[in-house]
Amino acid sequence: MKARVTVTLKSGVLDPQGKAIEGALKSLGVEGVASVRQGKVFDIEVPGADRGRAEAALKEAAERLLANTVIEDYRVEIVG
């Protein structure tokens, strides 16, 4: 089973890397960019067919390792 964990900064948390990317896009002439927030994506393969168990395990992994839950939110998606 394949899953994706997406980690993003919580709203209100400053994102200097996103701001730098925004500036770079504008300097490259990319129009219509209002703001950029960066994040992380983890594509994870989980053995077995129990979606509930896989989702619970990935939420625990996100809480303990993949995300800093003080400043980051995460989303777990089972994709296949």
PDB file of C-alpha atoms in Angstrom:
ATOM      1  CA  MET A   1       0.000   0.000   0.000  1.00  0.00           C
ATOM      2  CA  LYS A   2       1.323   3.447  -0.873  1.00  0.00           C
ATOM      3  CA  ALA A   3       0.872   6.514   1.253  1.00  0.00           C
ATOM      4  CA  ARG A   4       1.870  10.157   1.231  1.00  0.00           C
ATOM      5  CA  VAL A   5       2.565  12.297   4.285  1.00  0.00           C
ATOM      6  CA  THR A   6       2.588  16.023   3.558  1.00  0.00           C
ATOM      7  CA  VAL A   7       4.121  18.328   6.161  1.00  0.00           C
ATOM      8  CA  THR A   8       3.616  22.095   6.016  1.00  0.00           C
ATOM      9  CA  LEU A   9       4.271  24.995   8.318  1.00  0.00           C
ATOM     10  CA  LYS A  10       1.289  26.122  10.364  1.00  0.00           C
ATOM     11  CA  SER A  11      -0.284  29.367   9.258  1.00  0.00           C
ATOM     12  CA  GLY A  12       1.263  32.252  11.131  1.00  0.00           C
ATOM     13  CA  VAL A  13       4.702  30.594  11.270  1.00  0.00           C
ATOM     14  CA  LEU A  14       7.269  32.571   9.283  1.00  0.00           C
ATOM     15  CA  ASP A  15       8.579  30.776   6.202  1.00  0.00           C
ATOM     16  CA  PRO A  16      11.876  32.361   5.105  1.00  0.00           C
ATOM     17  CA  GLN A  17      12.567  29.622   2.536  1.00  0.00           C
ATOM     18  CA  GLY A  18       9.147  30.155   0.967  1.00  0.00           C
ATOM     19  CA  LYS A  19       9.799  33.901   0.888  1.00  0.00           C
ATOM     20  CA  ALA A  20      13.158  33.312  -0.850  1.00  0.00           C
ATOM     21  CA  ILE A  21      11.502  31.043  -3.438  1.00  0.00           C
ATOM     22  CA  GLU A  22       8.820  33.681  -3.995  1.00  0.00           C
ATOM     23  CA  GLY A  23      11.493  36.321  -4.638  1.00  0.00           C
ATOM     24  CA  ALA A  24      13.390  34.018  -6.993  1.00  0.00           C
ATOM     25  CA  LEU A  25      10.256  33.241  -8.993  1.00  0.00           C
ATOM     26  CA  LYS A  26       9.519  36.935  -9.379  1.00  0.00           C
ATOM     27  CA  SER A  27      13.118  37.649 -10.456  1.00  0.00           C
ATOM     28  CA  LEU A  28      12.758  34.907 -13.098  1.00  0.00           C
ATOM     29  CA  GLY A  29       9.727  36.709 -14.468  1.00  0.00           C
ATOM     30  CA  VAL A  30       7.130  34.229 -13.248  1.00  0.00           C
ATOM     31  CA  GLU A  31       3.950  36.272 -12.969  1.00  0.00           C
ATOM     32  CA  GLY A  32       0.915  35.785 -10.767  1.00  0.00           C
ATOM     33  CA  VAL A  33       2.744  34.465  -7.703  1.00  0.00           C
ATOM     34  CA  ALA A  34       1.206  36.037  -4.608  1.00  0.00           C
ATOM     35  CA  SER A  35       3.059  33.994  -1.985  1.00  0.00           C
ATOM     36  CA  VAL A  36       4.931  30.721  -1.549  1.00  0.00           C
ATOM     37  CA  ARG A  37       4.958  28.358   1.443  1.00  0.00           C
ATOM     38  CA  GLN A  38       7.316  25.399   1.323  1.00  0.00           C
ATOM     39  CA  GLY A  39       6.832  21.985   2.863  1.00  0.00           C
ATOM     40  CA  LYS A  40       7.934  18.361   2.761  1.00  0.00           C
ATOM     41  CA  VAL A  41       6.399  15.306   1.105  1.00  0.00           C
ATOM     42  CA  PHE A  42       7.143  11.732   2.158  1.00  0.00           C
ATOM     43  CA  ASP A  43       6.050   8.911  -0.174  1.00  0.00           C
ATOM     44  CA  ILE A  44       5.975   5.769   1.934  1.00  0.00           C
ATOM     45  CA  GLU A  45       5.196   2.174   1.039  1.00  0.00           C
ATOM     46  CA  VAL A  46       3.487   0.246   3.829  1.00  0.00           C
ATOM     47  CA  PRO A  47       3.124  -3.559   3.723  1.00  0.00           C
ATOM     48  CA  GLY A  48      -0.308  -5.107   4.214  1.00  0.00           C
ATOM     49  CA  ALA A  49      -3.826  -4.176   3.205  1.00  0.00           C
ATOM     50  CA  ASP A  50      -5.282  -2.710   6.417  1.00  0.00           C
ATOM     51  CA  ARG A  51      -5.808   0.972   5.577  1.00  0.00           C
ATOM     52  CA  GLY A  52      -6.777   1.902   9.127  1.00  0.00           C
ATOM     53  CA  ARG A  53      -3.682   0.320  10.628  1.00  0.00           C
ATOM     54  CA  ALA A  54      -1.418   1.923   7.994  1.00  0.00           C
ATOM     55  CA  GLU A  55      -2.950   5.346   8.551  1.00  0.00           C
ATOM     56  CA  ALA A  56      -2.570   5.041  12.327  1.00  0.00           C
ATOM     57  CA  ALA A  57       1.078   3.963  11.982  1.00  0.00           C
ATOM     58  CA  LEU A  58       1.839   6.871   9.653  1.00  0.00           C
ATOM     59  CA  LYS A  59       0.148   9.374  11.949  1.00  0.00           C
ATOM     60  CA  GLU A  60       2.319   8.115  14.783  1.00  0.00           C
ATOM     61  CA  ALA A  61       5.409   8.411  12.566  1.00  0.00           C
ATOM     62  CA  ALA A  62       4.446  11.970  11.662  1.00  0.00           C
ATOM     63  CA  GLU A  63       3.874  12.898  15.307  1.00  0.00           C
ATOM     64  CA  ARG A  64       7.152  11.348  16.469  1.00  0.00           C
ATOM     65  CA  LEU A  65       9.550  12.010  13.585  1.00  0.00           C
ATOM     66  CA  LEU A  66       8.346  13.474  10.315  1.00  0.00           C
ATOM     67  CA  ALA A  67       6.789  16.704  11.617  1.00  0.00           C
ATOM     68  CA  ASN A  68       7.595  19.170  14.359  1.00  0.00           C
ATOM     69  CA  THR A  69       4.010  19.472  15.552  1.00  0.00           C
ATOM     70  CA  VAL A  70       4.746  22.698  17.424  1.00  0.00           C
ATOM     71  CA  ILE A  71       5.198  24.579  14.139  1.00  0.00           C
ATOM     72  CA  GLU A  72       4.075  22.107  11.455  1.00  0.00           C
ATOM     73  CA  ASP A  73       0.835  20.437  10.377  1.00  0.00           C
ATOM     74  CA  TYR A  74       0.730  17.119   8.543  1.00  0.00           C
ATOM     75  CA  ARG A  75      -1.700  15.208   6.358  1.00  0.00           C
ATOM     76  CA  VAL A  76      -1.688  11.459   5.757  1.00  0.00           C
ATOM     77  CA  GLU A  77      -3.166  10.114   2.505  1.00  0.00           C
ATOM     78  CA  ILE A  78      -3.405   6.482   1.478  1.00  0.00           C
ATOM     79  CA  VAL A  79      -2.896   6.703  -2.283  1.00  0.00           C
ATOM     80  CA  GLY A  80      -2.888   3.110  -3.426  1.00  0.00           C
TER      81      GLY A  80
END
